[in-house]
Amino acid sequence: MKDVYLLSGFLGSGKTTLLANIIAHFKEEGLKPAVIMNELGELNFDSQAVEEGVPLKEMLNGCICCTGSEKTEAQIQSLLAEQEFDVLIIETTGAAHPVEALDAVYSPLFADQLNIKGIITVADSKRWLMRHEMTPQTRSLFLEQIRHAHLLLANKSDLLSEEELAKVTFELQAINPHATLLQTVNAKVPLKMIKAMQATVRPEKIEKADLGGHLHLSSRLIDFTGQEFTQEAVEDWVRTLPETVYRMKGYIPIEGNRKPMLFQYAYGLIQWMPEFVKMDPKLVIIGDGMNQIDIIGQK
């Protein structure tokens, strides 16, 4: 199973510097990283940050989280089929919403091969203090990238006074109390903090849920092998789920159908589509606290 890290943050925040640092860390550990870089322009100048010999896929002219979602899936499938690597690092464009970026990466086609470790958001400390100068849309995205991070870097901290740095730290922690927050210069992070991240629900974590275990933004893979449901039963179950379930996609066995049906859920809307190829009956769920929700057909 391959560990996967998503790097989030605006252009100029230090995201690509972080990518280069992480690549160097993993290579020192004897691990082989692979990289997917996503940019909205036609040329990706940041690709020079990736060393020779590191498998690299570039996505240009499309955001990983919207029109590029299918391309992201294809790139990951290609890497899994063609390359030998131990860990996958995905640098998202600054326009990517964290939930949608996670959704684009975690496909039921290969979810059992990936271990999503989480989202590292690089926040430019000085830009944070000047966020009132941003457009409302840009400021909102900035806040979302911070709110959904699993590891949050208050980068370029050397450019702030002690008072300013304390203010940034307090405000970022108030927005996302779940994330580990580091004050960084040149996006330098100890590898042990990166490897300690965990945003994929594992069976042992599910068992501990009653003891208060809670994962912030996380993903969970459900296998429905040997089960069948009616569409009505599935939709009734969906209505019982909390609003913190943001996305679901996968293939669900439906009574009377020879092949599992494609099921998608987003923003409260359900979509069913017939599938003409027999797909594995697996469903990916993305949201907050996914280790604590009840799954249809499972106790």
PDB file of C-alpha atoms in Angstrom, residues 90-297:
ATOM      1  CA  ILE A  90       0.624  15.418  -5.010  1.00  0.00           C
ATOM      2  CA  GLU A  91       1.153  19.160  -5.274  1.00  0.00           C
ATOM      3  CA  THR A  92      -2.230  20.747  -5.942  1.00  0.00           C
ATOM      4  CA  THR A  93      -2.783  24.085  -7.624  1.00  0.00           C
ATOM      5  CA  GLY A  94      -3.453  27.036  -5.338  1.00  0.00           C
ATOM      6  CA  ALA A  95      -7.041  27.053  -6.631  1.00  0.00           C
ATOM      7  CA  ALA A  96      -7.789  23.563  -5.318  1.00  0.00           C
ATOM      8  CA  HIS A  97     -10.308  23.121  -2.513  1.00  0.00           C
ATOM      9  CA  PRO A  98      -8.939  20.463  -0.116  1.00  0.00           C
ATOM     10  CA  VAL A  99     -12.108  18.336  -0.011  1.00  0.00           C
ATOM     11  CA  GLU A 100     -12.362  18.233  -3.792  1.00  0.00           C
ATOM     12  CA  ALA A 101      -8.650  17.511  -4.152  1.00  0.00           C
ATOM     13  CA  LEU A 102      -8.985  14.563  -1.777  1.00  0.00           C
ATOM     14  CA  ASP A 103     -12.049  13.407  -3.693  1.00  0.00           C
ATOM     15  CA  ALA A 104     -10.151  13.509  -6.992  1.00  0.00           C
ATOM     16  CA  VAL A 105      -7.339  11.385  -5.576  1.00  0.00           C
ATOM     17  CA  TYR A 106      -9.278   8.715  -3.698  1.00  0.00           C
ATOM     18  CA  SER A 107     -10.997   6.571  -6.334  1.00  0.00           C
ATOM     19  CA  PRO A 108     -12.747   3.263  -5.556  1.00  0.00           C
ATOM     20  CA  LEU A 109     -10.765   1.775  -8.462  1.00  0.00           C
ATOM     21  CA  PHE A 110      -7.507   1.860  -6.504  1.00  0.00           C
ATOM     22  CA  ALA A 111      -8.424   3.006  -2.983  1.00  0.00           C
ATOM     23  CA  ASP A 112      -7.246  -0.289  -1.498  1.00  0.00           C
ATOM     24  CA  GLN A 113      -3.757   0.431  -2.874  1.00  0.00           C
ATOM     25  CA  LEU A 114      -3.463   3.883  -1.304  1.00  0.00           C
ATOM     26  CA  ASN A 115      -3.117   5.100   2.249  1.00  0.00           C
ATOM     27  CA  ILE A 116      -4.081   8.789   2.292  1.00  0.00           C
ATOM     28  CA  LYS A 117      -1.845  10.298   4.952  1.00  0.00           C
ATOM     29  CA  GLY A 118      -3.419  13.738   4.718  1.00  0.00           C
ATOM     30  CA  ILE A 119      -3.200  17.324   3.530  1.00  0.00           C
ATOM     31  CA  ILE A 120      -0.268  19.586   4.348  1.00  0.00           C
ATOM     32  CA  THR A 121      -1.297  23.223   3.893  1.00  0.00           C
ATOM     33  CA  VAL A 122       1.404  25.831   3.536  1.00  0.00           C
ATOM     34  CA  ALA A 123       0.097  29.218   4.684  1.00  0.00           C
ATOM     35  CA  ASP A 124       2.136  32.340   3.950  1.00  0.00           C
ATOM     36  CA  SER A 125       2.201  34.029   7.373  1.00  0.00           C
ATOM     37  CA  LYS A 126       2.555  37.536   5.958  1.00  0.00           C
ATOM     38  CA  ARG A 127      -0.225  36.974   3.436  1.00  0.00           C
ATOM     39  CA  TRP A 128      -2.448  35.805   6.289  1.00  0.00           C
ATOM     40  CA  LEU A 129      -2.009  39.174   8.021  1.00  0.00           C
ATOM     41  CA  MET A 130      -2.959  40.885   4.748  1.00  0.00           C
ATOM     42  CA  ARG A 131      -5.900  38.613   3.906  1.00  0.00           C
ATOM     43  CA  HIS A 132      -8.361  41.524   4.107  1.00  0.00           C
ATOM     44  CA  GLU A 133      -6.842  42.741   0.832  1.00  0.00           C
ATOM     45  CA  MET A 134      -7.908  39.537  -0.968  1.00  0.00           C
ATOM     46  CA  THR A 135     -11.147  39.187  -2.910  1.00  0.00           C
ATOM     47  CA  PRO A 136     -13.913  37.493  -0.874  1.00  0.00           C
ATOM     48  CA  GLN A 137     -13.641  34.343  -3.030  1.00  0.00           C
ATOM     49  CA  THR A 138      -9.879  34.085  -2.623  1.00  0.00           C
ATOM     50  CA  ARG A 139     -10.055  34.727   1.104  1.00  0.00           C
ATOM     51  CA  SER A 140     -12.733  32.037   1.468  1.00  0.00           C
ATOM     52  CA  LEU A 141     -10.546  29.477  -0.330  1.00  0.00           C
ATOM     53  CA  PHE A 142      -7.559  30.475   1.827  1.00  0.00           C
ATOM     54  CA  LEU A 143      -9.647  29.784   4.943  1.00  0.00           C
ATOM     55  CA  GLU A 144     -10.848  26.423   3.581  1.00  0.00           C
ATOM     56  CA  GLN A 145      -7.303  25.293   2.802  1.00  0.00           C
ATOM     57  CA  ILE A 146      -6.376  26.096   6.389  1.00  0.00           C
ATOM     58  CA  ARG A 147      -9.508  24.617   7.952  1.00  0.00           C
ATOM     59  CA  HIS A 148      -9.115  21.194   6.306  1.00  0.00           C
ATOM     60  CA  ALA A 149      -5.369  20.723   6.787  1.00  0.00           C
ATOM     61  CA  HIS A 150      -3.987  17.819   8.792  1.00  0.00           C
ATOM     62  CA  LEU A 151      -0.597  19.496   9.112  1.00  0.00           C
ATOM     63  CA  LEU A 152      -0.511  23.293   8.906  1.00  0.00           C
ATOM     64  CA  LEU A 153       2.633  25.293   8.227  1.00  0.00           C
ATOM     65  CA  ALA A 154       2.781  28.965   9.173  1.00  0.00           C
ATOM     66  CA  ASN A 155       5.540  29.519   6.657  1.00  0.00           C
ATOM     67  CA  LYS A 156       7.906  32.478   6.217  1.00  0.00           C
ATOM     68  CA  SER A 157       7.698  33.026   9.963  1.00  0.00           C
ATOM     69  CA  ASP A 158      11.110  34.738   9.854  1.00  0.00           C
ATOM     70  CA  LEU A 159       9.473  37.718   8.114  1.00  0.00           C
ATOM     71  CA  LEU A 160       7.263  38.504  11.120  1.00  0.00           C
ATOM     72  CA  SER A 161       7.863  40.111  14.475  1.00  0.00           C
ATOM     73  CA  GLU A 162       7.283  37.998  17.583  1.00  0.00           C
ATOM     74  CA  GLU A 163       3.978  39.778  18.144  1.00  0.00           C
ATOM     75  CA  GLU A 164       2.842  39.189  14.558  1.00  0.00           C
ATOM     76  CA  LEU A 165       3.863  35.537  14.687  1.00  0.00           C
ATOM     77  CA  ALA A 166       1.935  35.008  17.928  1.00  0.00           C
ATOM     78  CA  LYS A 167      -1.122  36.604  16.314  1.00  0.00           C
ATOM     79  CA  VAL A 168      -0.869  34.378  13.212  1.00  0.00           C
ATOM     80  CA  THR A 169      -0.402  31.245  15.314  1.00  0.00           C
ATOM     81  CA  PHE A 170      -3.381  32.027  17.545  1.00  0.00           C
ATOM     82  CA  GLU A 171      -5.677  32.822  14.608  1.00  0.00           C
ATOM     83  CA  LEU A 172      -4.695  29.761  12.544  1.00  0.00           C
ATOM     84  CA  GLN A 173      -5.170  27.449  15.525  1.00  0.00           C
ATOM     85  CA  ALA A 174      -8.609  28.967  16.134  1.00  0.00           C
ATOM     86  CA  ILE A 175      -9.638  28.143  12.553  1.00  0.00           C
ATOM     87  CA  ASN A 176      -8.248  24.603  12.643  1.00  0.00           C
ATOM     88  CA  PRO A 177      -7.718  23.246  16.159  1.00  0.00           C
ATOM     89  CA  HIS A 178      -7.399  19.682  14.778  1.00  0.00           C
ATOM     90  CA  ALA A 179      -4.194  20.231  12.816  1.00  0.00           C
ATOM     91  CA  THR A 180      -0.666  20.197  14.110  1.00  0.00           C
ATOM     92  CA  LEU A 181       0.670  23.721  13.490  1.00  0.00           C
ATOM     93  CA  LEU A 182       4.320  24.469  12.819  1.00  0.00           C
ATOM     94  CA  GLN A 183       6.035  27.833  12.428  1.00  0.00           C
ATOM     95  CA  THR A 184       8.403  27.242   9.518  1.00  0.00           C
ATOM     96  CA  VAL A 185      11.110  28.932   7.470  1.00  0.00           C
ATOM     97  CA  ASN A 186      11.577  27.638   3.904  1.00  0.00           C
ATOM     98  CA  ALA A 187       8.854  25.042   4.633  1.00  0.00           C
ATOM     99  CA  LYS A 188      11.239  22.826   6.607  1.00  0.00           C
ATOM    100  CA  VAL A 189       9.355  20.068   8.426  1.00  0.00           C
ATOM    101  CA  PRO A 190      10.743  17.044  10.324  1.00  0.00           C
ATOM    102  CA  LEU A 191       9.973  13.832   8.425  1.00  0.00           C
ATOM    103  CA  LYS A 192       8.619  12.174  11.594  1.00  0.00           C
ATOM    104  CA  MET A 193       5.796  14.765  11.708  1.00  0.00           C
ATOM    105  CA  ILE A 194       4.933  14.101   8.081  1.00  0.00           C
ATOM    106  CA  LYS A 195       4.916  10.321   8.531  1.00  0.00           C
ATOM    107  CA  ALA A 196       2.753  10.616  11.667  1.00  0.00           C
ATOM    108  CA  MET A 197      -0.180  11.989   9.645  1.00  0.00           C
ATOM    109  CA  GLN A 198      -3.206   9.713   9.073  1.00  0.00           C
ATOM    110  CA  ALA A 199      -6.362  10.611   7.162  1.00  0.00           C
ATOM    111  CA  THR A 200      -7.505   7.158   6.048  1.00  0.00           C
ATOM    112  CA  VAL A 201      -9.759   5.317   8.482  1.00  0.00           C
ATOM    113  CA  ARG A 202      -8.423   1.882   9.349  1.00  0.00           C
ATOM    114  CA  PRO A 203     -10.407  -0.978  10.975  1.00  0.00           C
ATOM    115  CA  GLU A 204      -8.532  -0.622  14.271  1.00  0.00           C
ATOM    116  CA  LYS A 205      -9.498   3.051  14.394  1.00  0.00           C
ATOM    117  CA  ILE A 206     -13.152   2.205  13.750  1.00  0.00           C
ATOM    118  CA  GLU A 207     -13.151  -0.185  16.691  1.00  0.00           C
ATOM    119  CA  LYS A 208     -11.837   2.560  18.948  1.00  0.00           C
ATOM    120  CA  ALA A 209     -14.414   5.123  17.854  1.00  0.00           C
ATOM    121  CA  ASP A 210     -16.540   4.608  20.973  1.00  0.00           C
ATOM    122  CA  LEU A 211     -13.516   5.542  23.073  1.00  0.00           C
ATOM    123  CA  GLY A 212     -13.514   9.002  21.605  1.00  0.00           C
ATOM    124  CA  GLY A 213     -11.264   8.405  18.605  1.00  0.00           C
ATOM    125  CA  HIS A 214     -11.866  11.119  15.997  1.00  0.00           C
ATOM    126  CA  LEU A 215     -10.296  11.819  12.649  1.00  0.00           C
ATOM    127  CA  HIS A 216     -10.673  15.271  11.127  1.00  0.00           C
ATOM    128  CA  LEU A 217     -11.143  15.349   7.332  1.00  0.00           C
ATOM    129  CA  SER A 218     -10.692  11.688   6.442  1.00  0.00           C
ATOM    130  CA  SER A 219     -11.509   8.992   3.919  1.00  0.00           C
ATOM    131  CA  ARG A 220     -12.954   5.546   4.404  1.00  0.00           C
ATOM    132  CA  LEU A 221     -13.224   2.601   2.011  1.00  0.00           C
ATOM    133  CA  ILE A 222     -16.218   0.254   2.348  1.00  0.00           C
ATOM    134  CA  ASP A 223     -16.346  -3.183   0.693  1.00  0.00           C
ATOM    135  CA  PHE A 224     -19.858  -4.501  -0.058  1.00  0.00           C
ATOM    136  CA  THR A 225     -18.768  -7.937  -1.328  1.00  0.00           C
ATOM    137  CA  GLY A 226     -21.518 -10.506  -0.680  1.00  0.00           C
ATOM    138  CA  GLN A 227     -24.170  -7.852   0.021  1.00  0.00           C
ATOM    139  CA  GLU A 228     -27.065  -6.405  -1.969  1.00  0.00           C
ATOM    140  CA  PHE A 229     -29.368  -3.454  -1.319  1.00  0.00           C
ATOM    141  CA  THR A 230     -32.295  -1.663  -2.875  1.00  0.00           C
ATOM    142  CA  GLN A 231     -31.723   1.864  -4.124  1.00  0.00           C
ATOM    143  CA  GLU A 232     -34.353   3.038  -1.658  1.00  0.00           C
ATOM    144  CA  ALA A 233     -32.509   1.458   1.276  1.00  0.00           C
ATOM    145  CA  VAL A 234     -29.253   3.141   0.243  1.00  0.00           C
ATOM    146  CA  GLU A 235     -30.950   6.526  -0.128  1.00  0.00           C
ATOM    147  CA  ASP A 236     -32.663   6.117   3.259  1.00  0.00           C
ATOM    148  CA  TRP A 237     -29.228   5.429   4.779  1.00  0.00           C
ATOM    149  CA  VAL A 238     -27.742   8.495   3.108  1.00  0.00           C
ATOM    150  CA  ARG A 239     -30.442  10.664   4.702  1.00  0.00           C
ATOM    151  CA  THR A 240     -29.286   9.500   8.149  1.00  0.00           C
ATOM    152  CA  LEU A 241     -25.709  10.677   7.574  1.00  0.00           C
ATOM    153  CA  PRO A 242     -24.415  13.908   9.124  1.00  0.00           C
ATOM    154  CA  GLU A 243     -23.675  16.981   7.014  1.00  0.00           C
ATOM    155  CA  THR A 244     -19.982  16.352   7.580  1.00  0.00           C
ATOM    156  CA  VAL A 245     -20.112  13.633   4.903  1.00  0.00           C
ATOM    157  CA  TYR A 246     -18.965  15.634   1.881  1.00  0.00           C
ATOM    158  CA  ARG A 247     -18.434  13.081  -0.878  1.00  0.00           C
ATOM    159  CA  MET A 248     -19.202   9.459  -1.685  1.00  0.00           C
ATOM    160  CA  LYS A 249     -18.439   7.548  -4.849  1.00  0.00           C
ATOM    161  CA  GLY A 250     -18.197   3.917  -5.768  1.00  0.00           C
ATOM    162  CA  TYR A 251     -20.067   0.842  -6.923  1.00  0.00           C
ATOM    163  CA  ILE A 252     -22.971  -0.550  -4.892  1.00  0.00           C
ATOM    164  CA  PRO A 253     -24.644  -3.960  -5.530  1.00  0.00           C
ATOM    165  CA  ILE A 254     -28.355  -3.344  -6.191  1.00  0.00           C
ATOM    166  CA  GLU A 255     -30.992  -6.070  -6.132  1.00  0.00           C
ATOM    167  CA  GLY A 256     -32.030  -7.110  -9.640  1.00  0.00           C
ATOM    168  CA  ASN A 257     -28.852  -5.760 -11.259  1.00  0.00           C
ATOM    169  CA  ARG A 258     -26.163  -8.158 -12.420  1.00  0.00           C
ATOM    170  CA  LYS A 259     -23.455  -5.538 -11.959  1.00  0.00           C
ATOM    171  CA  PRO A 260     -22.992  -3.011  -9.147  1.00  0.00           C
ATOM    172  CA  MET A 261     -24.286   0.458 -10.001  1.00  0.00           C
ATOM    173  CA  LEU A 262     -22.134   3.567 -10.008  1.00  0.00           C
ATOM    174  CA  PHE A 263     -23.141   5.721  -7.023  1.00  0.00           C
ATOM    175  CA  GLN A 264     -22.083   9.319  -6.416  1.00  0.00           C
ATOM    176  CA  TYR A 265     -23.007  11.788  -3.698  1.00  0.00           C
ATOM    177  CA  ALA A 266     -22.027  15.448  -3.358  1.00  0.00           C
ATOM    178  CA  TYR A 267     -23.628  18.534  -1.831  1.00  0.00           C
ATOM    179  CA  GLY A 268     -26.649  16.497  -0.707  1.00  0.00           C
ATOM    180  CA  LEU A 269     -27.374  15.191  -4.209  1.00  0.00           C
ATOM    181  CA  ILE A 270     -27.398  11.500  -5.186  1.00  0.00           C
ATOM    182  CA  GLN A 271     -26.625  10.159  -8.646  1.00  0.00           C
ATOM    183  CA  TRP A 272     -27.069   6.588  -9.872  1.00  0.00           C
ATOM    184  CA  MET A 273     -25.734   5.288 -13.179  1.00  0.00           C
ATOM    185  CA  PRO A 274     -25.784   1.771 -14.659  1.00  0.00           C
ATOM    186  CA  GLU A 275     -22.349   0.189 -15.033  1.00  0.00           C
ATOM    187  CA  PHE A 276     -21.714  -2.143 -17.961  1.00  0.00           C
ATOM    188  CA  VAL A 277     -18.496  -3.610 -16.615  1.00  0.00           C
ATOM    189  CA  LYS A 278     -18.499  -5.625 -13.403  1.00  0.00           C
ATOM    190  CA  MET A 279     -16.684  -3.385 -10.916  1.00  0.00           C
ATOM    191  CA  ASP A 280     -15.612  -4.281  -7.406  1.00  0.00           C
ATOM    192  CA  PRO A 281     -18.401  -3.308  -4.959  1.00  0.00           C
ATOM    193  CA  LYS A 282     -16.460  -0.634  -3.100  1.00  0.00           C
ATOM    194  CA  LEU A 283     -17.502   2.784  -1.857  1.00  0.00           C
ATOM    195  CA  VAL A 284     -15.255   5.690  -0.861  1.00  0.00           C
ATOM    196  CA  ILE A 285     -16.573   8.143   1.755  1.00  0.00           C
ATOM    197  CA  ILE A 286     -14.914  11.497   2.466  1.00  0.00           C
ATOM    198  CA  GLY A 287     -15.788  13.842   5.319  1.00  0.00           C
ATOM    199  CA  ASP A 288     -15.086  14.775   8.932  1.00  0.00           C
ATOM    200  CA  GLY A 289     -14.959  12.007  11.536  1.00  0.00           C
ATOM    201  CA  MET A 290     -15.537   9.110   9.131  1.00  0.00           C
ATOM    202  CA  ASN A 291     -14.509   6.598  11.796  1.00  0.00           C
ATOM    203  CA  GLN A 292     -17.714   7.365  13.704  1.00  0.00           C
ATOM    204  CA  ILE A 293     -20.494   6.988  11.128  1.00  0.00           C
ATOM    205  CA  ASP A 294     -22.691   3.891  10.743  1.00  0.00           C
ATOM    206  CA  ILE A 295     -22.443   2.071   7.414  1.00  0.00           C
ATOM    207  CA  ILE A 296     -25.426   0.419   5.731  1.00  0.00           C
ATOM    208  CA  GLY A 297     -25.350  -3.350   6.138  1.00  0.00           C
TER     209      GLY A 297
END
